[in-house]
PDB file of C-alpha atoms and ligand atoms in Angstrom:
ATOM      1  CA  UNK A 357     -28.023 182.037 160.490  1.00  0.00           C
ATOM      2  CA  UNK A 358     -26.539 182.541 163.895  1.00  0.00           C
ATOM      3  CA  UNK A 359     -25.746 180.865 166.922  1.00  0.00           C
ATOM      4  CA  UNK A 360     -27.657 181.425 170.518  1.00  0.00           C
ATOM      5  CA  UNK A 361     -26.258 180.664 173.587  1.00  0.00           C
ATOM      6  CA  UNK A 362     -27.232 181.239 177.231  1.00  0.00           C
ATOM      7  CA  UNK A 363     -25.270 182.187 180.141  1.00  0.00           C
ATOM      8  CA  UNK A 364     -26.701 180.785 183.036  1.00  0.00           C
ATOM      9  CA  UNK A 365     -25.678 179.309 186.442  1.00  0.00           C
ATOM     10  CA  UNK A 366     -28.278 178.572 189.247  1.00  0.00           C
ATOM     11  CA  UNK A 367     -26.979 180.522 191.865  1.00  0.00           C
ATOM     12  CA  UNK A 368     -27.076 184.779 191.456  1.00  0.00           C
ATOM     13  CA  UNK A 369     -23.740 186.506 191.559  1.00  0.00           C
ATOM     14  CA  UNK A 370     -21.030 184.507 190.081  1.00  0.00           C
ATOM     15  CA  UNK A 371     -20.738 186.628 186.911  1.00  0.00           C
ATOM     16  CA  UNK A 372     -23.019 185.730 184.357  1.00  0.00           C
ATOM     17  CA  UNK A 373     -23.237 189.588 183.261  1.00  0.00           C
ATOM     18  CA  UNK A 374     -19.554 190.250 183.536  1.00  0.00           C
ATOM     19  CA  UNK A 375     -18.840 186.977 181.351  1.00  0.00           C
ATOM     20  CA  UNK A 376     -22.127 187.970 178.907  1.00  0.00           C
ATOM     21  CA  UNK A 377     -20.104 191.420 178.164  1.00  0.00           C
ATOM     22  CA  UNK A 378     -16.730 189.683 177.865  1.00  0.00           C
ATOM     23  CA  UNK A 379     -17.612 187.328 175.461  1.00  0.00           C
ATOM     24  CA  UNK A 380     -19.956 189.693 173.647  1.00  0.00           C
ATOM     25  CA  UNK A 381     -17.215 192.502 173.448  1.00  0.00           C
ATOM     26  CA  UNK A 382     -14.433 189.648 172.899  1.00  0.00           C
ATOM     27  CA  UNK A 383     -16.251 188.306 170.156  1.00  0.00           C
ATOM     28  CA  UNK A 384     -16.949 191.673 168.287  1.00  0.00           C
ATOM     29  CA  UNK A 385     -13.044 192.290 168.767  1.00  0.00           C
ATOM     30  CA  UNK A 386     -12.488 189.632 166.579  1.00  0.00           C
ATOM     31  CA  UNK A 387     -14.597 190.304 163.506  1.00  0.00           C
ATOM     32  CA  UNK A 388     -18.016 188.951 164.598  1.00  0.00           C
ATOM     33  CA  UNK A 389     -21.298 190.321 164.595  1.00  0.00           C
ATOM     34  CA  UNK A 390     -22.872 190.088 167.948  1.00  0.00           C
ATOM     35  CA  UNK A 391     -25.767 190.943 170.129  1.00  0.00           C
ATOM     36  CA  UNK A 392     -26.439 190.692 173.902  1.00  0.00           C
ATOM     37  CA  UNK A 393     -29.496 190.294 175.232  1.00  0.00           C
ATOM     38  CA  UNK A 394     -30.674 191.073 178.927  1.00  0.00           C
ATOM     39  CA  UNK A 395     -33.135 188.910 180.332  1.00  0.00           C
ATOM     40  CA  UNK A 396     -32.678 189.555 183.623  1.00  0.00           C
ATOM     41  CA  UNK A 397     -35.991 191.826 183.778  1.00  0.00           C
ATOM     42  CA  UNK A 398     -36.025 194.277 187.054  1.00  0.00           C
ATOM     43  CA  UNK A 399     -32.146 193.759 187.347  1.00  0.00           C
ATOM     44  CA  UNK A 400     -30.175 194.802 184.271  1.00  0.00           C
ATOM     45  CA  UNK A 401     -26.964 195.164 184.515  1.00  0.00           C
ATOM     46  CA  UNK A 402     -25.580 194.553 180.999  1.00  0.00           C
ATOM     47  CA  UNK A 403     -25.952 197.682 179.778  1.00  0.00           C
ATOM     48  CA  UNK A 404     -23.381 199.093 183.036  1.00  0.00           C
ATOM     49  CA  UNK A 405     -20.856 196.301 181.980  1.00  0.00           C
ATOM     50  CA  UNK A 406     -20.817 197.777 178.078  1.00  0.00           C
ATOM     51  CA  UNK A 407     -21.162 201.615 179.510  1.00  0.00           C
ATOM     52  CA  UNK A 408     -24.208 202.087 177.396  1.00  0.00           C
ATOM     53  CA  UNK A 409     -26.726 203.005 180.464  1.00  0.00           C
ATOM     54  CA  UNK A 410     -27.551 206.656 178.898  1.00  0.00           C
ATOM     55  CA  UNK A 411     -27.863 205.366 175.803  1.00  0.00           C
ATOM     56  CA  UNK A 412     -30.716 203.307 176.726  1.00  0.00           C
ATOM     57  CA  UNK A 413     -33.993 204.517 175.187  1.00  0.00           C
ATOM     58  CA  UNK A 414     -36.535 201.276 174.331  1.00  0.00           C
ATOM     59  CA  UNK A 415     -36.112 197.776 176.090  1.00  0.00           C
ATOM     60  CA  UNK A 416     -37.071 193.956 175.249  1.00  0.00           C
ATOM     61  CA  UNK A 417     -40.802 194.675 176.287  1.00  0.00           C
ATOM     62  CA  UNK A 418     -41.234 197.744 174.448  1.00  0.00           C
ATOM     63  CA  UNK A 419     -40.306 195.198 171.240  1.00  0.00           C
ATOM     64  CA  UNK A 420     -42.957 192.860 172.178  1.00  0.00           C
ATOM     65  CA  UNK A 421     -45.271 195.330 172.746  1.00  0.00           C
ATOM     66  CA  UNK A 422     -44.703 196.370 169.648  1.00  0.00           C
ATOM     67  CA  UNK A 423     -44.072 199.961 171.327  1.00  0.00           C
ATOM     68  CA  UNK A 424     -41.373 200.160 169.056  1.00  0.00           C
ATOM     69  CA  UNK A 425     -39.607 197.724 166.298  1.00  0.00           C
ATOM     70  CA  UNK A 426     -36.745 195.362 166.946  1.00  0.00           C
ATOM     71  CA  UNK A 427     -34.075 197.630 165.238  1.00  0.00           C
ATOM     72  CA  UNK A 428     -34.921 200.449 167.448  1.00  0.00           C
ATOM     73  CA  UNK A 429     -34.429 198.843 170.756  1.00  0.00           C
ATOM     74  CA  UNK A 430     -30.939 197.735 169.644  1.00  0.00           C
ATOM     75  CA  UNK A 431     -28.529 200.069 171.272  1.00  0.00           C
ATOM     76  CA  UNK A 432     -24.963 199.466 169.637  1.00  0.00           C
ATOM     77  CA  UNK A 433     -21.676 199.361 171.431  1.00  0.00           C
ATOM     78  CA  UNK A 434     -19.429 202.660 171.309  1.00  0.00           C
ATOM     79  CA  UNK A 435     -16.492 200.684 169.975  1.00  0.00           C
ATOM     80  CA  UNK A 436     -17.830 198.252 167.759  1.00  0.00           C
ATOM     81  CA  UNK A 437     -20.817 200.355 166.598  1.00  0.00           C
ATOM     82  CA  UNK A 438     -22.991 197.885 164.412  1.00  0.00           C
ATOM     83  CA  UNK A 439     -21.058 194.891 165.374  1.00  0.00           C
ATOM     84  CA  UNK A 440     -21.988 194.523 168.699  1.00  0.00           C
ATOM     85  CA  UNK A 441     -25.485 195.418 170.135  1.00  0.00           C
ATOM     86  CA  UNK A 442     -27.125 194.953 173.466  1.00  0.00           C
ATOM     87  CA  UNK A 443     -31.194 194.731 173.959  1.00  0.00           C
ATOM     88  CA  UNK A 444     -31.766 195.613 177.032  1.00  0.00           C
ATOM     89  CA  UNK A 445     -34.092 194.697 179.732  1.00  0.00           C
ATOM     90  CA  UNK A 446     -36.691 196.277 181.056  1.00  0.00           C
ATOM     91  CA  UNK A 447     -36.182 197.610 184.459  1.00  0.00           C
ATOM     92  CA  UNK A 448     -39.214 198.155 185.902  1.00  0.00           C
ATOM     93  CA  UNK A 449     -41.621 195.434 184.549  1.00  0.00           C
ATOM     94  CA  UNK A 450     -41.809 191.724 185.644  1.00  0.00           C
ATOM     95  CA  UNK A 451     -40.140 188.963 184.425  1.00  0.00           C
ATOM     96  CA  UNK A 452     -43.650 186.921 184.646  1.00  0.00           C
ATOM     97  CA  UNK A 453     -44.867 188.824 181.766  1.00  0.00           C
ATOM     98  CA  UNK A 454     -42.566 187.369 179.328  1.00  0.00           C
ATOM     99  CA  UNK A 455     -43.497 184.798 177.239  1.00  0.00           C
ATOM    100  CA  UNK A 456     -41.610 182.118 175.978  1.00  0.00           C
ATOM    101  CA  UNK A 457     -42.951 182.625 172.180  1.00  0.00           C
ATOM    102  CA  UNK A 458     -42.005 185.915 172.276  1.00  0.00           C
ATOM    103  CA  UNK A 459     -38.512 185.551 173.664  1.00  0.00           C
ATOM    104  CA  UNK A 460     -38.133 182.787 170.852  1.00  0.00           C
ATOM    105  CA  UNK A 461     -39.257 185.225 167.933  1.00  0.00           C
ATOM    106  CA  UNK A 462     -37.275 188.209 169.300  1.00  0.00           C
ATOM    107  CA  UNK A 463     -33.912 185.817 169.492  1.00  0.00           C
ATOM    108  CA  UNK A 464     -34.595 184.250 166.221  1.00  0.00           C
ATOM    109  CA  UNK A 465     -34.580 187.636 164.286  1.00  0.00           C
ATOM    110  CA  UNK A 466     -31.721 188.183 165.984  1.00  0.00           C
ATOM    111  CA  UNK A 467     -30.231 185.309 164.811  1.00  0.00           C
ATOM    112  CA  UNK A 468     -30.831 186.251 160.946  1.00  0.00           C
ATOM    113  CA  UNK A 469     -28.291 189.244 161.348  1.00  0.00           C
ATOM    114  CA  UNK A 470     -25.864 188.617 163.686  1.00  0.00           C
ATOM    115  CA  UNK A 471     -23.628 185.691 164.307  1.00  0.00           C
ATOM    116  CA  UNK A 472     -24.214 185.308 167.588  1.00  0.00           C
ATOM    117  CA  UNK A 473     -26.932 186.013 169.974  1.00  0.00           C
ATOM    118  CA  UNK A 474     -25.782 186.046 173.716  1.00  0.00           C
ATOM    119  CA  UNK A 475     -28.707 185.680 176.408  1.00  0.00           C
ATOM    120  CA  UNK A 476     -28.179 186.890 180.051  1.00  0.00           C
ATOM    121  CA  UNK A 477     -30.078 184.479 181.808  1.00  0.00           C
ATOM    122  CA  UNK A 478     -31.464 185.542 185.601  1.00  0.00           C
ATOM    123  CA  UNK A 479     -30.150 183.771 188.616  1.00  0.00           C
ATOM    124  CA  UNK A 480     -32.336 181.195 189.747  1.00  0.00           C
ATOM    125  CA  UNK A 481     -34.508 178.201 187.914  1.00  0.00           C
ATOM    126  CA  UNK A 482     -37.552 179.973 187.262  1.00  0.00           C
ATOM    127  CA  UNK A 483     -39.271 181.400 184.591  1.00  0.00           C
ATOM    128  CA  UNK A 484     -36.193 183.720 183.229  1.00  0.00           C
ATOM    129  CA  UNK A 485     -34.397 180.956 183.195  1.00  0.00           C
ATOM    130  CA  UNK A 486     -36.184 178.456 181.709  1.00  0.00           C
ATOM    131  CA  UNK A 487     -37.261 181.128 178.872  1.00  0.00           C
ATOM    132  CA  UNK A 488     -33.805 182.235 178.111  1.00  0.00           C
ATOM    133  CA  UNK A 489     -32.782 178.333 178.030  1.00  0.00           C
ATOM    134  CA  UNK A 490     -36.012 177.478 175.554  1.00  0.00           C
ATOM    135  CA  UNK A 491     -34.690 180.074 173.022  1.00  0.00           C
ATOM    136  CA  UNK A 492     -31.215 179.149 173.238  1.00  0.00           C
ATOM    137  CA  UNK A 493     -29.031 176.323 170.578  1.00  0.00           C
ATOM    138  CA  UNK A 494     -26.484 176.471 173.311  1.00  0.00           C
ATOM    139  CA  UNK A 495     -25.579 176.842 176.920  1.00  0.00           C
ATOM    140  CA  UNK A 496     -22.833 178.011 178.729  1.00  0.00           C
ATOM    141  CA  UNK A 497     -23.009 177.085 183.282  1.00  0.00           C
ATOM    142  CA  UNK A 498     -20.981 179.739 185.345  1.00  0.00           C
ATOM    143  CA  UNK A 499     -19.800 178.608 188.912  1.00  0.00           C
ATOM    144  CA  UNK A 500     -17.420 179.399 191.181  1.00  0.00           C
ATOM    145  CA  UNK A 501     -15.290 177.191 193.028  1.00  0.00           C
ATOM    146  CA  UNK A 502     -18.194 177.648 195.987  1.00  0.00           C
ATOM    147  CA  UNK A 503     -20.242 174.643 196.825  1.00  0.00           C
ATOM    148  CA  UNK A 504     -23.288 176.157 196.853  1.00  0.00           C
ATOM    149  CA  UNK A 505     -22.997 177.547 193.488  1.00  0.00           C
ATOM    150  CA  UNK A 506     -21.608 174.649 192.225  1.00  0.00           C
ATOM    151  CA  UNK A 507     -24.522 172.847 193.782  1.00  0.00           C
ATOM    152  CA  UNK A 508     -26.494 174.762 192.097  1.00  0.00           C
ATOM    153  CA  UNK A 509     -24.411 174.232 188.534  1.00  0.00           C
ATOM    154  CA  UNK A 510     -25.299 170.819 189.061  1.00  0.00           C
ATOM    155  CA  UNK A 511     -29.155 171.290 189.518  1.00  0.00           C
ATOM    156  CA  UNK A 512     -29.179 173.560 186.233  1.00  0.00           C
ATOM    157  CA  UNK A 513     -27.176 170.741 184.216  1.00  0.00           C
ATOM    158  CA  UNK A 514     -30.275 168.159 184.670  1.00  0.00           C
ATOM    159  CA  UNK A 515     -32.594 170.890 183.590  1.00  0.00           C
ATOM    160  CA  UNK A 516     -30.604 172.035 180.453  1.00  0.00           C
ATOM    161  CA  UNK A 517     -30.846 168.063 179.621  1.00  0.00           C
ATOM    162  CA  UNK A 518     -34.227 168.122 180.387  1.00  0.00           C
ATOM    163  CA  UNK A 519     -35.288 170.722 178.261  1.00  0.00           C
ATOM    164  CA  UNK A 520     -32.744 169.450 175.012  1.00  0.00           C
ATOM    165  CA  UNK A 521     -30.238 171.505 175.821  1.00  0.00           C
ATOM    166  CA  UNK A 522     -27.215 168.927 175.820  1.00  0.00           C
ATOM    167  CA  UNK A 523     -23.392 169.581 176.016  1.00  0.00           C
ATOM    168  CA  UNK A 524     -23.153 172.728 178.180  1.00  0.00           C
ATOM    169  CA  UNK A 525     -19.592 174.037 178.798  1.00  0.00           C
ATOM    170  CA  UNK A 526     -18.766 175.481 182.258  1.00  0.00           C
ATOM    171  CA  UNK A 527     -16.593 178.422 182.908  1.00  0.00           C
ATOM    172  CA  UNK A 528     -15.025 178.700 186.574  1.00  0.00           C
ATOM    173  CA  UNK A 529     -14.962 182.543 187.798  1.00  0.00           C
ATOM    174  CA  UNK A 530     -13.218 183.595 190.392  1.00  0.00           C
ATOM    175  CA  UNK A 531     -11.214 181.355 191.138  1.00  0.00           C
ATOM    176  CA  UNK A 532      -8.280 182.591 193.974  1.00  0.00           C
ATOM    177  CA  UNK A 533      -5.288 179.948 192.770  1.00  0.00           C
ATOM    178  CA  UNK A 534      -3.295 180.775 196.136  1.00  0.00           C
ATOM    179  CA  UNK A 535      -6.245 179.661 198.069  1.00  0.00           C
ATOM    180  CA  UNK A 536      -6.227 176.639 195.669  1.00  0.00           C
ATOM    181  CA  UNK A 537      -2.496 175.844 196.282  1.00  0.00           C
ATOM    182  CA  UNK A 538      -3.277 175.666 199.894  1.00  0.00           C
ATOM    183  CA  UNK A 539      -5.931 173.702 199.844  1.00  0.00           C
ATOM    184  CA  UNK A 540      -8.936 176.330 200.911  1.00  0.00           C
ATOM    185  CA  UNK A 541     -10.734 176.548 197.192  1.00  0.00           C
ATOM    186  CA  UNK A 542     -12.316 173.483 195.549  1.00  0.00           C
ATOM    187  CA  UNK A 543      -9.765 172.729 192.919  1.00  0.00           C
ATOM    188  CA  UNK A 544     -11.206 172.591 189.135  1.00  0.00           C
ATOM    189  CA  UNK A 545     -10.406 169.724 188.403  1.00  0.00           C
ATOM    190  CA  UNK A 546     -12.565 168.525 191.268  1.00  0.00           C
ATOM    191  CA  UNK A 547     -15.350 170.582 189.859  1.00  0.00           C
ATOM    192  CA  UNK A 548     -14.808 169.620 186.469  1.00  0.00           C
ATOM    193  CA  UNK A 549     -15.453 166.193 188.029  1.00  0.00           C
ATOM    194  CA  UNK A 550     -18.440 166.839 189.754  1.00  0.00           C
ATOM    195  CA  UNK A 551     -20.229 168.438 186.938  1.00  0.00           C
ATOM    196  CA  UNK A 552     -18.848 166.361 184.526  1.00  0.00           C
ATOM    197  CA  UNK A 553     -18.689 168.733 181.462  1.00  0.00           C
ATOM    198  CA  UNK A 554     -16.246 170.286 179.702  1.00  0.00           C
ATOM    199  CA  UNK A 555     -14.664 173.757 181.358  1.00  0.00           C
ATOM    200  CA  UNK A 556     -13.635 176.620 178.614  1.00  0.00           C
ATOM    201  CA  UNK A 557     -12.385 178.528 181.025  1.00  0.00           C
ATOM    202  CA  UNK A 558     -11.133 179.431 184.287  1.00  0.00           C
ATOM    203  CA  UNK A 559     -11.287 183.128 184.965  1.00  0.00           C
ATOM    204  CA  UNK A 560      -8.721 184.428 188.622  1.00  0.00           C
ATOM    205  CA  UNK A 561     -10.211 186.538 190.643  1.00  0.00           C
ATOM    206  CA  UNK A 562      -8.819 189.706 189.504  1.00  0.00           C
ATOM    207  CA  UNK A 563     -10.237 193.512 190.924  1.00  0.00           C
ATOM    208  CA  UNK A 564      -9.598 195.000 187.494  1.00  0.00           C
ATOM    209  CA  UNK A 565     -13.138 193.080 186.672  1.00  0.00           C
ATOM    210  CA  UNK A 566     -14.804 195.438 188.789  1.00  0.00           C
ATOM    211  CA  UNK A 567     -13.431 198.573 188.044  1.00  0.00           C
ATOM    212  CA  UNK A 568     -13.947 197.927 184.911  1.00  0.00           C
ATOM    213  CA  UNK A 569     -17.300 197.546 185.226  1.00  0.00           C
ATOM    214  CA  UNK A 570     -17.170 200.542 186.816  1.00  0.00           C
ATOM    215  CA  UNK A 571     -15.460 202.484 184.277  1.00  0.00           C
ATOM    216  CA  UNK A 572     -17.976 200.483 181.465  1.00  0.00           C
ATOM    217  CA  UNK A 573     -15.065 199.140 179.815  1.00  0.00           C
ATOM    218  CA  UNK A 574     -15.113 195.203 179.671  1.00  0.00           C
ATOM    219  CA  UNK A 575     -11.580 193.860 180.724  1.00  0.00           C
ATOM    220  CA  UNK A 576     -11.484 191.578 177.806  1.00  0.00           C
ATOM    221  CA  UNK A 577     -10.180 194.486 175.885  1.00  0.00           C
ATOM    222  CA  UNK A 578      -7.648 194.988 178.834  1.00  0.00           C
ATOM    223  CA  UNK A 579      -4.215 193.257 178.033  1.00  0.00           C
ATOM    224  CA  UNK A 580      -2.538 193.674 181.334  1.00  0.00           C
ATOM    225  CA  UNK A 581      -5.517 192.033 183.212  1.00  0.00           C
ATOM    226  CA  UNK A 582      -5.483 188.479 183.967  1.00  0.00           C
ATOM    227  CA  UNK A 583      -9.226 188.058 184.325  1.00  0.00           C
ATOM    228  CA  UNK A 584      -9.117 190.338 180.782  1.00  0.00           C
ATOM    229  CA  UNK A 585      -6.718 187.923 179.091  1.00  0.00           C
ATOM    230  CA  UNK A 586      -8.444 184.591 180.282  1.00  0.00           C
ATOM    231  CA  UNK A 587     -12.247 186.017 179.108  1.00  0.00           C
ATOM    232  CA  UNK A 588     -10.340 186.533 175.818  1.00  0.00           C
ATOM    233  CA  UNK A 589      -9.062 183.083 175.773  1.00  0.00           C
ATOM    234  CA  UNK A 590     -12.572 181.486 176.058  1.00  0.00           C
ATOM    235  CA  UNK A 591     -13.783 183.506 173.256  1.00  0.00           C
ATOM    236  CA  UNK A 592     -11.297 181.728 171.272  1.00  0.00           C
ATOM    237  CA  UNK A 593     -11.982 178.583 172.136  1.00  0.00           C
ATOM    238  CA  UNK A 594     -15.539 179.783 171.542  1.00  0.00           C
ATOM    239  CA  UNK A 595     -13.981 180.224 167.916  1.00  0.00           C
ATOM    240  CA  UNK A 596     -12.852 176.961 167.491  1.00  0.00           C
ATOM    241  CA  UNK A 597      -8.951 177.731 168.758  1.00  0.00           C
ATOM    242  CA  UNK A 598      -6.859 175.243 170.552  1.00  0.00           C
ATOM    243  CA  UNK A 599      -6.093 176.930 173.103  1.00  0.00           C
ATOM    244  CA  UNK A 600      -4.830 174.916 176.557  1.00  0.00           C
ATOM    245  CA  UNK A 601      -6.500 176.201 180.140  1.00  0.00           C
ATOM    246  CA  UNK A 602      -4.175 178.822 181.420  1.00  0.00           C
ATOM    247  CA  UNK A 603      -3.870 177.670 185.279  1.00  0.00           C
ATOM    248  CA  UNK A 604      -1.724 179.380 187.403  1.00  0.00           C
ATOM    249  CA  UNK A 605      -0.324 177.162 189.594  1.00  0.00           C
ATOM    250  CA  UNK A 606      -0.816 173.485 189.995  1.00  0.00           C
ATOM    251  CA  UNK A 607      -2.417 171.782 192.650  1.00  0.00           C
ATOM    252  CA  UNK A 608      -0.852 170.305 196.040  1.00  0.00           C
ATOM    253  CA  UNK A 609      -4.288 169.224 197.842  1.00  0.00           C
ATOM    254  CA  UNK A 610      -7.912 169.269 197.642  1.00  0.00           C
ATOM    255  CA  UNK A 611     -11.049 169.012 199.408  1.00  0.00           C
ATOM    256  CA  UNK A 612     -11.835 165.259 199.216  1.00  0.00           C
ATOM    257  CA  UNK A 613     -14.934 165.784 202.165  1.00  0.00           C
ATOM    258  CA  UNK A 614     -16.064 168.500 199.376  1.00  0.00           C
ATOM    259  CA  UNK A 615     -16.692 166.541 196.574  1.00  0.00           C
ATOM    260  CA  UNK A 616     -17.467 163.204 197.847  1.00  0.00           C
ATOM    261  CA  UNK A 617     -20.797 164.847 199.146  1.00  0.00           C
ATOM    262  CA  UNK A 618     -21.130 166.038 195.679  1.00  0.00           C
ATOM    263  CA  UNK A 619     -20.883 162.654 194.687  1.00  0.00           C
ATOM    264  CA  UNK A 620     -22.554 161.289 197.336  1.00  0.00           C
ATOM    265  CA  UNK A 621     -25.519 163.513 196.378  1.00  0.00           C
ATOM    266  CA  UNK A 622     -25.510 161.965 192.747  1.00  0.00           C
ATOM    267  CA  UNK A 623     -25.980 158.757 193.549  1.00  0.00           C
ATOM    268  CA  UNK A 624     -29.164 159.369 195.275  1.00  0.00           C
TER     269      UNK A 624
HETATM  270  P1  ADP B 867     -24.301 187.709 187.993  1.00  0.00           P
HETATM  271  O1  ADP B 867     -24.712 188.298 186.689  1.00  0.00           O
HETATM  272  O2  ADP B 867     -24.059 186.233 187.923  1.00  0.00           O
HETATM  273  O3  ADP B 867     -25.237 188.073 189.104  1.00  0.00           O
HETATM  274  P2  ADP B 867     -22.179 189.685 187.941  1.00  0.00           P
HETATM  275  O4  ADP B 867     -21.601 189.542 186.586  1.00  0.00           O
HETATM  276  O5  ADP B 867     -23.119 190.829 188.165  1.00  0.00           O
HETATM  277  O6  ADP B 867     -22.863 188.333 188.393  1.00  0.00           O
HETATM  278  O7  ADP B 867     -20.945 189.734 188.950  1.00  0.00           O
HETATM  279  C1  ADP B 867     -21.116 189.923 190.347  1.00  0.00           C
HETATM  280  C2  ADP B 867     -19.962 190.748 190.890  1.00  0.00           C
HETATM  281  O8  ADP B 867     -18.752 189.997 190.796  1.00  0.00           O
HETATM  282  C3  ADP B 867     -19.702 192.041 190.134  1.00  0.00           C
HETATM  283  O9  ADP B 867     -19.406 193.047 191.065  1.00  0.00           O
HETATM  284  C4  ADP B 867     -18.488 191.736 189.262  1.00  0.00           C
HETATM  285  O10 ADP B 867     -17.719 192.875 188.996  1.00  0.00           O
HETATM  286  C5  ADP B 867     -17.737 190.743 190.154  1.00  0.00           C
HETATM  287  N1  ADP B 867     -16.887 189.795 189.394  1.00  0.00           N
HETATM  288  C6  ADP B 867     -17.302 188.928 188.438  1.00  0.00           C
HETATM  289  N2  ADP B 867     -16.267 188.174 187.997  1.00  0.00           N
HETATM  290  C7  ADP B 867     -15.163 188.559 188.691  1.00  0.00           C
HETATM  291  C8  ADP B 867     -13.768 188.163 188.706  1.00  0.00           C
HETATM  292  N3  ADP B 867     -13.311 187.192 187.913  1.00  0.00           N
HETATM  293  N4  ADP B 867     -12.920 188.818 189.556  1.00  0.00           N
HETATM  294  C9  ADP B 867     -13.391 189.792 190.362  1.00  0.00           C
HETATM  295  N5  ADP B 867     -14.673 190.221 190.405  1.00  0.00           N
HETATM  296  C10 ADP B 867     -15.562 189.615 189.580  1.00  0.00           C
HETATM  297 MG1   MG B 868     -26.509 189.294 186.216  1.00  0.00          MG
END
């Protein structure tokens, strides 16, 4: 039996698709059996990360329709073929008409073939959200060294707990380490402390991400790019591997005012 796990974050934008691709693709690159799933109903995007957007002919609803079976929905990956399949979401239905039950059946089928099920959660703490969480074992919080997204982080972290989700890891995205160095980006550590869980990963800012999401390509196959090479990391500590944080350059300062109204907001 698989493994599910949810990539979610609160706040829209900080590269919940891009990471669901990486780690799908990354994960498939190293033997495993994989398949992605796009909640994020009205705004898929998954399927441009993986290149597969003409290959697209059923979607998630069509499946619990029963329009057409599970196995036909599942559109595989040009380079790992079998190994790595994405369900995609439908584009022009709404989210609302999901239901939690079915999301849970559709994601434990999954689960009896592959060894890992990957859920693209929707931004935001609604519905999508909370039915992606429901059907997941695991979760994994994306932020980026913003407050408002890592406000955000923090307000999703309660809610995983709430709904028996415990243990989340958090992967940093974007993160500018010059900026960092001067003192103009929250420093991870300093997130790390607000959130209090444990990071897997902390992805630079790096413009190969988006042309290769233009090119449908993810840059976790990509050697020479940074962002590539620190996706690939996480899916081995995903594995199991002991593999330290790769941080680029060490910090001189931080944003004290930053995080003590982070922590100031805690206590509350
Ligand atoms: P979300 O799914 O959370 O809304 P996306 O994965 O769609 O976010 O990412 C939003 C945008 O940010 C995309 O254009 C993507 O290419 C870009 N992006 C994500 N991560 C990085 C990164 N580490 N460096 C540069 N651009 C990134
Ligand atoms: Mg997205």
């Amino acid at each position: 039996m698989g493994k599910s796990i949810v990539i979610t974050s609160g706040k829209g934008g900080v590269g919940k698709t891009t990471i669901v691709g990486n780690i799908g693709t990354g994960l498939a690159s190293l033997g495993k059996s994989v398949a992605l799933v796009d909640v994020d109903i009205g705004l898929r995007n998954l399927d441009l990360v993986l290149g597969l957007e003409n290959r697209i002919v059923y979607n998630l609803m069509d499946v619990i329709d029963k329009t057409c079976k599970l196995s036909q929905a599942l559109v595989k990956d040009k380079r790992f073929k079998d190994n790595l399949v994405l369900l995609p979401a439908a584009q022009t239905r709404l989210k609302e008409e999901l239901k939690v039950e079915d999301l849970k059946w559709v994601v434990n089928d999954l689960k009896k073939k592959y060894d890992y099920v990957i859920l693209d959660s929707p931004a935001g703490i609604e519905h999508g959200f909370r039915m992606s969480t429901l059907s997941s074992d695991e979760a994994i919080i994306v932020t980026t060294p913003e407050i408002t997204a890592i406000r955000d982080a923090d307000r999703v972290i309660g809610l995983l707990e709430s709904m028996e989700i415990f243990d989340p890891q958090l992967i940093i995205n974007r993160v500018k380490f010059d900026m960092v160095k001067k003192g103009e980006m929250i420093h991870w550590k300093d997130i790390e402390e607000i959130l209090s869980i444990k990071v897997i990963g902390i992805v630079p800012e790096d413009p190969y991400i988006t042309i290769s999401t233009n090119i449908g390509e993810p840059a976790v196959l990509n050697d020479s790019s940074i962002g590539g090479r620190e996706l690939k990391n996480i899916v081995r500590r995903l594995l199991g591997e002991d593999i330290p944080l790769t941080i680029y350059q060490e910090k001189e300062s931080f944003i004290d005012k930053i995080s003590n109204f982070f922590k100031r907001e805690k206590k509350q």
